[in-house]
């Protein structure tokens, strides 16, 4: 019977040993599987995090750029408004000076020179247009040209001319000269809003 008990014990030890070996192997395989899946999950989480971070950075950049664009547009508008204010101030003073000039005794000399230069450019058959207030100079100026007409669109002074035969026109009005100076002023004043 002792022999039987030893056999049974030996059999049980063998079964336990095999079970323990298989259990250890299953535990190792399970641990390995869990470790592999955890690594895969970490990799996916890492990739998802990279995508999330990139998307967040892109979104923040877009918001920041939109904010900068809005701020830049406001600043540009303020600069343009200030430039227009300065320009209007400068040219309203220049217009006032031209009006003073037209009221001075030098204005008739200016008109005579202007008409003579226009006649050289357009010919003797040129019709001169003056502002209505310049009728007072008609006696002196009518000797210089074929005909004088009056144009109420000439606001400050100076003259326009037309030669119908040659189909040529000239504009030597003070407002045209002032507007030409305004264009030059915009280009050369240093009040540019571009970089």
Short mmCIF file of C-alpha atoms in Angstrom, two decimals:
data_model
loop_
_atom_site.label_atom_id
_atom_site.label_comp_id
_atom_site.label_asym_id
_atom_site.label_seq_id
_atom_site.Cartn_x
_atom_site.Cartn_y
_atom_site.Cartn_z
CA UNK A 1 0.00 0.00 0.00
CA UNK A 2 2.89 2.20 0.66
CA UNK A 3 3.86 1.62 -2.85
CA UNK A 4 0.41 2.70 -4.00
CA UNK A 5 0.56 5.87 -1.92
CA UNK A 6 3.99 6.70 -3.27
CA UNK A 7 2.76 6.15 -6.79
CA UNK A 8 -0.22 8.39 -6.16
CA UNK A 9 1.97 11.04 -4.54
CA UNK A 10 4.44 10.77 -7.35
CA UNK A 11 1.62 11.01 -9.89
CA UNK A 12 0.16 14.05 -8.11
CA UNK A 13 3.56 15.72 -7.93
CA UNK A 14 4.04 15.15 -11.65
CA UNK A 15 0.59 16.53 -12.42
CA UNK A 16 1.22 19.50 -10.12
CA UNK A 17 4.61 20.04 -11.70
CA UNK A 18 3.11 19.94 -15.21
CA UNK A 19 0.21 22.18 -14.09
CA UNK A 20 2.63 24.57 -12.44
CA UNK A 21 4.81 24.67 -15.60
CA UNK A 22 1.75 25.23 -17.82
CA UNK A 23 0.37 27.81 -15.39
CA UNK A 24 3.73 29.61 -15.39
CA UNK A 25 3.85 29.46 -19.20
CA UNK A 26 0.25 30.80 -19.46
CA UNK A 27 1.05 33.56 -16.95
CA UNK A 28 4.18 34.52 -18.92
CA UNK A 29 2.27 34.47 -22.20
CA UNK A 30 -0.52 36.54 -20.60
CA UNK A 31 1.99 39.00 -19.14
CA UNK A 32 3.72 39.20 -22.52
CA UNK A 33 0.40 39.70 -24.30
CA UNK A 34 -0.66 42.38 -21.81
CA UNK A 35 2.72 44.10 -22.14
CA UNK A 36 2.44 44.04 -25.97
CA UNK A 37 -1.13 45.40 -25.88
CA UNK A 38 -0.15 48.06 -23.36
CA UNK A 39 2.73 49.10 -25.63
CA UNK A 40 0.37 49.23 -28.61
CA UNK A 41 -2.10 51.28 -26.54
CA UNK A 42 0.75 53.60 -25.46
CA UNK A 43 1.83 53.99 -29.11
CA UNK A 44 -1.77 54.75 -30.20
CA UNK A 45 -2.19 57.19 -27.32
CA UNK A 46 1.14 58.81 -28.25
CA UNK A 47 0.09 59.13 -31.91
CA UNK A 48 -3.36 60.42 -30.90
CA UNK A 49 -1.68 62.93 -28.60
CA UNK A 50 0.63 64.07 -31.42
CA UNK A 51 -2.37 64.58 -33.72
CA UNK A 52 -4.30 66.35 -30.95
CA UNK A 53 -1.33 68.63 -30.16
CA UNK A 54 -0.85 69.44 -33.85
CA UNK A 55 -4.55 70.21 -34.27
CA UNK A 56 -4.53 72.39 -31.16
CA UNK A 57 -1.41 74.22 -32.30
CA UNK A 58 -2.94 74.77 -35.75
CA UNK A 59 -6.18 76.02 -34.17
CA UNK A 60 -4.30 78.37 -31.85
CA UNK A 61 -2.17 79.62 -34.75
CA UNK A 62 -5.30 80.32 -36.79
CA UNK A 63 -6.89 82.18 -33.89
CA UNK A 64 -3.70 84.13 -33.28
CA UNK A 65 -3.28 84.96 -36.96
CA UNK A 66 -6.91 86.06 -37.18
CA UNK A 67 -6.37 88.25 -34.13
CA UNK A 68 -3.19 89.72 -35.60
CA UNK A 69 -4.92 90.30 -38.94
CA UNK A 70 -7.78 92.09 -37.24
CA UNK A 71 -5.36 94.16 -35.17
CA UNK A 72 -3.26 94.93 -38.24
CA UNK A 73 -6.39 95.99 -40.17
CA UNK A 74 -7.40 98.32 -37.31
CA UNK A 75 -3.89 99.77 -37.09
CA UNK A 76 -3.72 100.22 -40.86
CA UNK A 77 -7.09 101.99 -40.84
CA UNK A 78 -5.90 104.27 -38.06
CA UNK A 79 -2.73 105.05 -40.04
CA UNK A 80 -4.72 105.68 -43.22
CA UNK A 81 -7.11 107.95 -41.34
CA UNK A 82 -4.20 109.84 -39.78
CA UNK A 83 -2.46 110.11 -43.16
CA UNK A 84 -5.67 111.45 -44.73
CA UNK A 85 -6.04 113.94 -41.86
CA UNK A 86 -2.47 115.18 -42.29
CA UNK A 87 -2.84 115.36 -46.07
CA UNK A 88 -6.16 117.20 -45.84
CA UNK A 89 -4.62 119.65 -43.37
CA UNK A 90 -1.58 120.28 -45.58
CA UNK A 91 -3.66 120.72 -48.72
CA UNK A 92 -6.34 122.87 -47.12
CA UNK A 93 -3.51 125.21 -46.08
CA UNK A 94 -2.05 125.02 -49.60
CA UNK A 95 -5.48 125.82 -51.09
CA UNK A 96 -5.81 128.80 -48.75
CA UNK A 97 -2.40 130.04 -49.94
CA UNK A 98 -3.51 129.65 -53.58
CA UNK A 99 -6.67 131.63 -52.86
CA UNK A 100 -4.48 134.35 -51.31
CA UNK A 101 -2.29 134.23 -54.43
CA UNK A 102 -5.34 134.61 -56.73
CA UNK A 103 -6.36 137.70 -54.74
CA UNK A 104 -2.88 139.21 -55.11
CA UNK A 105 -1.53 141.41 -57.92
CA UNK A 106 0.80 138.54 -58.99
CA UNK A 107 -2.16 136.47 -60.22
CA UNK A 108 -2.64 138.46 -63.46
CA UNK A 109 1.04 137.92 -64.33
CA UNK A 110 0.53 134.17 -63.72
CA UNK A 111 -2.53 134.14 -66.06
CA UNK A 112 -0.65 135.99 -68.80
CA UNK A 113 2.29 133.58 -68.63
CA UNK A 114 -0.07 130.57 -68.55
CA UNK A 115 -2.01 131.74 -71.62
CA UNK A 116 1.22 132.47 -73.54
CA UNK A 117 2.57 128.96 -72.77
CA UNK A 118 -0.73 127.34 -73.75
CA UNK A 119 -0.78 129.26 -77.07
CA UNK A 120 2.72 127.98 -77.81
CA UNK A 121 1.58 124.41 -77.11
CA UNK A 122 -1.89 124.50 -78.73
CA UNK A 123 -1.64 127.24 -81.35
CA UNK A 124 -3.19 130.67 -81.94
CA UNK A 125 -6.75 129.39 -82.45
CA UNK A 126 -6.98 128.43 -78.80
CA UNK A 127 -10.04 129.30 -76.69
CA UNK A 128 -9.19 130.11 -73.07
CA UNK A 129 -11.48 129.22 -70.17
CA UNK A 130 -11.25 131.20 -66.93
CA UNK A 131 -13.25 131.17 -63.71
CA UNK A 132 -16.13 133.68 -63.73
CA UNK A 133 -14.44 135.91 -61.11
CA UNK A 134 -11.58 136.51 -63.59
CA UNK A 135 -13.81 138.64 -65.91
CA UNK A 136 -12.12 141.64 -64.35
CA UNK A 137 -8.95 140.72 -66.32
CA UNK A 138 -10.74 140.33 -69.65
CA UNK A 139 -9.37 143.55 -71.15
CA UNK A 140 -5.74 142.57 -70.51
CA UNK A 141 -6.15 138.89 -71.45
CA UNK A 142 -8.34 139.17 -74.56
CA UNK A 143 -5.37 140.61 -76.48
CA UNK A 144 -3.50 137.32 -75.90
CA UNK A 145 -6.00 134.82 -77.31
CA UNK A 146 -8.73 134.35 -79.89
CA UNK A 147 -11.57 134.02 -77.39
CA UNK A 148 -12.17 133.89 -73.63
CA UNK A 149 -14.98 131.88 -72.06
CA UNK A 150 -15.88 131.39 -68.42
CA UNK A 151 -16.14 128.02 -66.73
CA UNK A 152 -17.78 127.83 -63.29
CA UNK A 153 -16.08 124.46 -62.62
CA UNK A 154 -12.76 126.30 -62.23
CA UNK A 155 -12.87 126.87 -58.49
CA UNK A 156 -9.56 128.42 -57.45
CA UNK A 157 -8.10 129.97 -60.57
CA UNK A 158 -5.83 129.47 -63.54
CA UNK A 159 -7.11 128.53 -66.96
CA UNK A 160 -8.06 125.75 -69.31
CA UNK A 161 -7.74 125.84 -73.06
CA UNK A 162 -9.08 124.13 -76.13
CA UNK A 163 -8.09 124.22 -79.78
CA UNK A 164 -10.97 122.67 -81.71
CA UNK A 165 -9.06 122.70 -85.01
CA UNK A 166 -6.12 120.73 -83.62
CA UNK A 167 -8.35 118.79 -81.18
CA UNK A 168 -6.08 119.61 -78.30
CA UNK A 169 -6.82 120.66 -74.74
CA UNK A 170 -4.77 121.94 -71.83
CA UNK A 171 -5.50 122.38 -68.15
CA UNK A 172 -3.40 124.85 -66.22
CA UNK A 173 -5.88 125.45 -63.41
CA UNK A 174 -4.59 125.80 -59.89
CA UNK A 175 -6.86 122.99 -58.66
CA UNK A 176 -5.37 120.61 -61.25
CA UNK A 177 -1.88 121.61 -60.15
CA UNK A 178 -2.90 121.16 -56.50
CA UNK A 179 -4.30 117.67 -57.22
CA UNK A 180 -1.11 116.73 -59.07
CA UNK A 181 0.89 117.86 -56.06
CA UNK A 182 -1.34 115.77 -53.82
CA UNK A 183 -0.42 112.65 -55.81
CA UNK A 184 3.27 113.50 -55.53
CA UNK A 185 2.82 114.22 -51.81
CA UNK A 186 1.32 110.74 -51.24
CA UNK A 187 4.31 109.15 -52.97
CA UNK A 188 7.08 111.22 -51.44
CA UNK A 189 5.85 112.42 -48.04
CA UNK A 190 7.00 109.38 -46.11
CA UNK A 191 3.45 108.83 -44.88
CA UNK A 192 3.23 105.41 -46.47
CA UNK A 193 1.44 102.67 -44.54
CA UNK A 194 3.17 99.85 -46.40
CA UNK A 195 6.34 98.26 -45.06
#
